[in-house]
Tab-separated table of C-alpha atoms in Angstrom:
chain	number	residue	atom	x	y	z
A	57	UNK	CA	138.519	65.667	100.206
A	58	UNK	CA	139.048	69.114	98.666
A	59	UNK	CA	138.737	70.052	94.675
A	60	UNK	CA	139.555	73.201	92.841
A	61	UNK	CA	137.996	74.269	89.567
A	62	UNK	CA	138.731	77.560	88.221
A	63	UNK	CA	137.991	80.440	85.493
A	64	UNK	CA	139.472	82.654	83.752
A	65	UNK	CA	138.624	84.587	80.605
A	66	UNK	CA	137.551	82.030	78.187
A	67	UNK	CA	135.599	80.030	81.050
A	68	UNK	CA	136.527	76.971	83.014
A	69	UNK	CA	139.753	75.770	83.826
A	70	UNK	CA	139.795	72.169	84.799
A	71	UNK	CA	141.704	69.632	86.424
A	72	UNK	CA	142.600	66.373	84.040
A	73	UNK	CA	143.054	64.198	87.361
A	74	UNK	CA	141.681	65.447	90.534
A	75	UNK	CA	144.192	63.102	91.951
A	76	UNK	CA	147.216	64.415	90.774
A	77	UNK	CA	148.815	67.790	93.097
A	78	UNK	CA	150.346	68.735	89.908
A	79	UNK	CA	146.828	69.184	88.044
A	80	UNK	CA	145.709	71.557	90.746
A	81	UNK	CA	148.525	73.720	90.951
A	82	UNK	CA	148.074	74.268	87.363
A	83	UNK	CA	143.862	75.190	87.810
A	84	UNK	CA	145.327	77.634	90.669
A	85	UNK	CA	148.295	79.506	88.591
A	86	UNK	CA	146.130	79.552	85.264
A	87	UNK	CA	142.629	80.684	86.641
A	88	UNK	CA	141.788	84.485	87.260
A	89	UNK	CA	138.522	83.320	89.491
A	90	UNK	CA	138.977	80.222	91.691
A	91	UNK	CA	136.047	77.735	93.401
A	92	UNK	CA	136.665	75.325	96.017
A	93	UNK	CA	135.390	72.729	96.988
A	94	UNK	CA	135.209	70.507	100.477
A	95	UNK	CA	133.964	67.292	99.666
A	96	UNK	CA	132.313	65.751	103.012
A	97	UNK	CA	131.649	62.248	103.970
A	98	UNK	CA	128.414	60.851	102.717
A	99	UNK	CA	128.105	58.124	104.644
A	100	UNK	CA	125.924	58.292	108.442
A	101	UNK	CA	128.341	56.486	110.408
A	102	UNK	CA	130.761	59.141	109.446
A	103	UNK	CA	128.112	62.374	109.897
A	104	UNK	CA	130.257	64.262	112.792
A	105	UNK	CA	133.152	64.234	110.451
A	106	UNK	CA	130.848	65.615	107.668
A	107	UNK	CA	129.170	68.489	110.545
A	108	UNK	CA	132.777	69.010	111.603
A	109	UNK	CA	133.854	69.587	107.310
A	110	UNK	CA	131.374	72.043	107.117
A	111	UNK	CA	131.669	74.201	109.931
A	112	UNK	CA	135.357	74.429	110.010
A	113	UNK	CA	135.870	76.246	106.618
A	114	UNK	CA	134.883	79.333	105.462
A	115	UNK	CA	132.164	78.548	102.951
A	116	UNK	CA	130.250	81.136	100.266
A	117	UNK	CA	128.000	78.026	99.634
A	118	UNK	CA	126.819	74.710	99.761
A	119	UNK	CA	126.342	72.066	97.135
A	120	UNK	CA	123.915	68.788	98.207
A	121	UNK	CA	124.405	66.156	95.729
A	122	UNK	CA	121.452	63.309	94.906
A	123	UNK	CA	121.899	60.194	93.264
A	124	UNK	CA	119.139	59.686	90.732
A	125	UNK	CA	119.145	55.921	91.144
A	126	UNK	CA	118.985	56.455	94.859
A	127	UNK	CA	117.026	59.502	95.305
A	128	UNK	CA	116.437	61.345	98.623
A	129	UNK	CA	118.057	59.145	101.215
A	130	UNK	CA	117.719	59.360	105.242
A	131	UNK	CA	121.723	60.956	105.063
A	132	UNK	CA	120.724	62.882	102.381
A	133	UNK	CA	117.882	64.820	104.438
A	134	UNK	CA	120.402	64.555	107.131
A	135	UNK	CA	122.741	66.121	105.290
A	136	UNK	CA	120.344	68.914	103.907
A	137	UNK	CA	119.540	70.082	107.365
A	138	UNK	CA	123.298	70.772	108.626
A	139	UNK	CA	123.457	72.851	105.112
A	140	UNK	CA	120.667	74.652	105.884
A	141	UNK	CA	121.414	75.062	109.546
A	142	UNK	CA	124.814	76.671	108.804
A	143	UNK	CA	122.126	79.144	106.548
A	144	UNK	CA	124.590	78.385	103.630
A	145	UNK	CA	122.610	79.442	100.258
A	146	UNK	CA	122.664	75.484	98.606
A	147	UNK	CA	122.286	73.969	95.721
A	148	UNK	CA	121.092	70.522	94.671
A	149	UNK	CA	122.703	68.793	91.984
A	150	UNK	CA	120.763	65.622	91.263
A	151	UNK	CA	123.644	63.363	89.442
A	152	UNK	CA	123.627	60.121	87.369
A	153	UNK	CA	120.823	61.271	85.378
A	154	UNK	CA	121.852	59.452	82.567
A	155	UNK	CA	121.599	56.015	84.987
A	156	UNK	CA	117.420	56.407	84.773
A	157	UNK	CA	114.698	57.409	83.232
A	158	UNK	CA	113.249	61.060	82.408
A	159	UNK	CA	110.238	59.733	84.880
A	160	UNK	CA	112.919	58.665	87.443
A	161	UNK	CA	114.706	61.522	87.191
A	162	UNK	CA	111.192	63.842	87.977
A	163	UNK	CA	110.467	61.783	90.911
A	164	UNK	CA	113.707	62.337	92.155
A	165	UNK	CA	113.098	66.352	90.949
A	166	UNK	CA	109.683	66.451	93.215
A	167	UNK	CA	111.092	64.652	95.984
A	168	UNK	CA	113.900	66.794	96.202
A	169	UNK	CA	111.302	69.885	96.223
A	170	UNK	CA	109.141	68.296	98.586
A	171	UNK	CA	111.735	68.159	101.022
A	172	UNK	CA	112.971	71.444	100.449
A	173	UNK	CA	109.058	72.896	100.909
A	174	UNK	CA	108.973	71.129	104.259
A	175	UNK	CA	112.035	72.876	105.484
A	176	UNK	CA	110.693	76.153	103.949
A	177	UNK	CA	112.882	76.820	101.202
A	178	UNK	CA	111.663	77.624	97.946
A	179	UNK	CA	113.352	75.132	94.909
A	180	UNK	CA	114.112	76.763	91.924
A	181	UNK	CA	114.266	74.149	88.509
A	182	UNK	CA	117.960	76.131	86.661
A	183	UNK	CA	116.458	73.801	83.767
A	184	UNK	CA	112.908	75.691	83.885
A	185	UNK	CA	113.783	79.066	85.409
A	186	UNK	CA	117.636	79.830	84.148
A	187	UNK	CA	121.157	80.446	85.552
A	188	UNK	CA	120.057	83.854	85.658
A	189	UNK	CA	117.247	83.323	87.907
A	190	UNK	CA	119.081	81.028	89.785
A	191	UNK	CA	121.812	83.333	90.836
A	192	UNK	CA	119.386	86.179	91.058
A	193	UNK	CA	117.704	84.489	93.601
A	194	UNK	CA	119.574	82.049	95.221
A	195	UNK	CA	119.832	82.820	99.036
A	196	UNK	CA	119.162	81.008	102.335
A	197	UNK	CA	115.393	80.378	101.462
A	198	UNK	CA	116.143	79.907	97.558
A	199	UNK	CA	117.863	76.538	96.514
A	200	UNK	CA	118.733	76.331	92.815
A	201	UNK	CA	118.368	72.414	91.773
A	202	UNK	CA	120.123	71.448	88.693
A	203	UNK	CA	119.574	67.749	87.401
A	204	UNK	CA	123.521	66.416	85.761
A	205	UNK	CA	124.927	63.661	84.260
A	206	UNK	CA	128.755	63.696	84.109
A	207	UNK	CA	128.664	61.197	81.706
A	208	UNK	CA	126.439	62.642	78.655
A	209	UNK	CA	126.965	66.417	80.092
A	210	UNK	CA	123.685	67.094	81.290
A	211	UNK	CA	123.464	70.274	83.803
A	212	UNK	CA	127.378	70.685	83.725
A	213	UNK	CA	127.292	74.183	81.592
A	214	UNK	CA	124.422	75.269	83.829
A	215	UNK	CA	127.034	74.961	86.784
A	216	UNK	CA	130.312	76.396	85.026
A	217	UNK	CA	127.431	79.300	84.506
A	218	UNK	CA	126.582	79.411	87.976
A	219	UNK	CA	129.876	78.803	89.633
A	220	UNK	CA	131.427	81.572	87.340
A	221	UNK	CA	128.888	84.150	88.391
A	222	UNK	CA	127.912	83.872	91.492
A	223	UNK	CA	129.063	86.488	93.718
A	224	UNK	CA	130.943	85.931	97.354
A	225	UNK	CA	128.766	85.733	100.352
A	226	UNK	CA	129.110	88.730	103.118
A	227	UNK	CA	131.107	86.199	105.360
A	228	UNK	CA	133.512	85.137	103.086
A	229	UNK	CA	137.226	85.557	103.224
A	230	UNK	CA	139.038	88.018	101.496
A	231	UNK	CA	140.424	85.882	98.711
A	232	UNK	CA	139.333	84.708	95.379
A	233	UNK	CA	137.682	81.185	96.516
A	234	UNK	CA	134.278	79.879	97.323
């Protein structure tokens, strides 16, 4: 599926149903700065489809998303390796933090690190190190991780941060989006 979220001068601009045509219009003629996003299939049986979502756009990023309940799973590694093959900078959001525990939530943190490290990239916590570090440094060796909850709020002003300031990658297209 595709999503649109946008900014303009007093920060995001969001759709009230991502379902409704009408609501996305409106995030595209009100915002000054738009991001896009591709959502691919999560599922393995489906994983061409998700290899095929990937390489035919023009993306400035990637965004893997972890379930806290679930953690790491097989698709999710799976999934981390065609982000990082397509050398992508990528962030992790680890979602449904509000679902577990603070101790669940850090396993799920150093697992997601762990498998970063064995792919050589370097994680970087936006909670410990900042949006500012994080879009310093992110790059295709660098992978911000922010932990979110959509429900109590968690991590979602460290991402209208980051999505508002990071800048367009070299092989981007011409317009606005990202």
């Amino acid at each position: 599926s595709y999503g649109v979220y946008g900014f303009d001068a007093d920060g995001p601009v969001r759709m009230d149903n991502p379902h409704r045509k009408g609501d996305r219009a409106r995030v595209v003629e009100e915002a000054d700065r738009l991001v896009s996003f591709v959502d691919t299939v999560g599922h393995e049986p489906w994983l061409r489809t998700t290899i095929r979502g990937l390489v035919g756009q023009k993306l400035d990023y990637g965004l893997l998303t972890v379930a806290a309940d679930d953690g790491p799973t097989q698709t999710t590694r799976e999934h981390l390796g065609i982000l990082l093959a397509t050398e992508l900078p990528t962030m992790v959001a680890i979602t449904k933090a509000d679902l577990v525990s603070d101790e669940r939530v850090a396993e799920v943190e150093r697992e997601v690190e762990r498998s970063l490290r064995e792919v050589d990239k370097t994680p970087l916590r936006v909670e410990r190190h900042g949006v500012d570090a994080a879009v310093e440094e992110i790059d295709e060796t660098v992978v911000p991780v922010v932990v979110t909850s959509a429900v109590s709020g968690l991590g979602l002003e460290a991402f209208d941060e980051l999505f508002a300031r990071l800048p367009k990658t070299v092989g981007s297209a011409a317009s606005e989006q990202f």
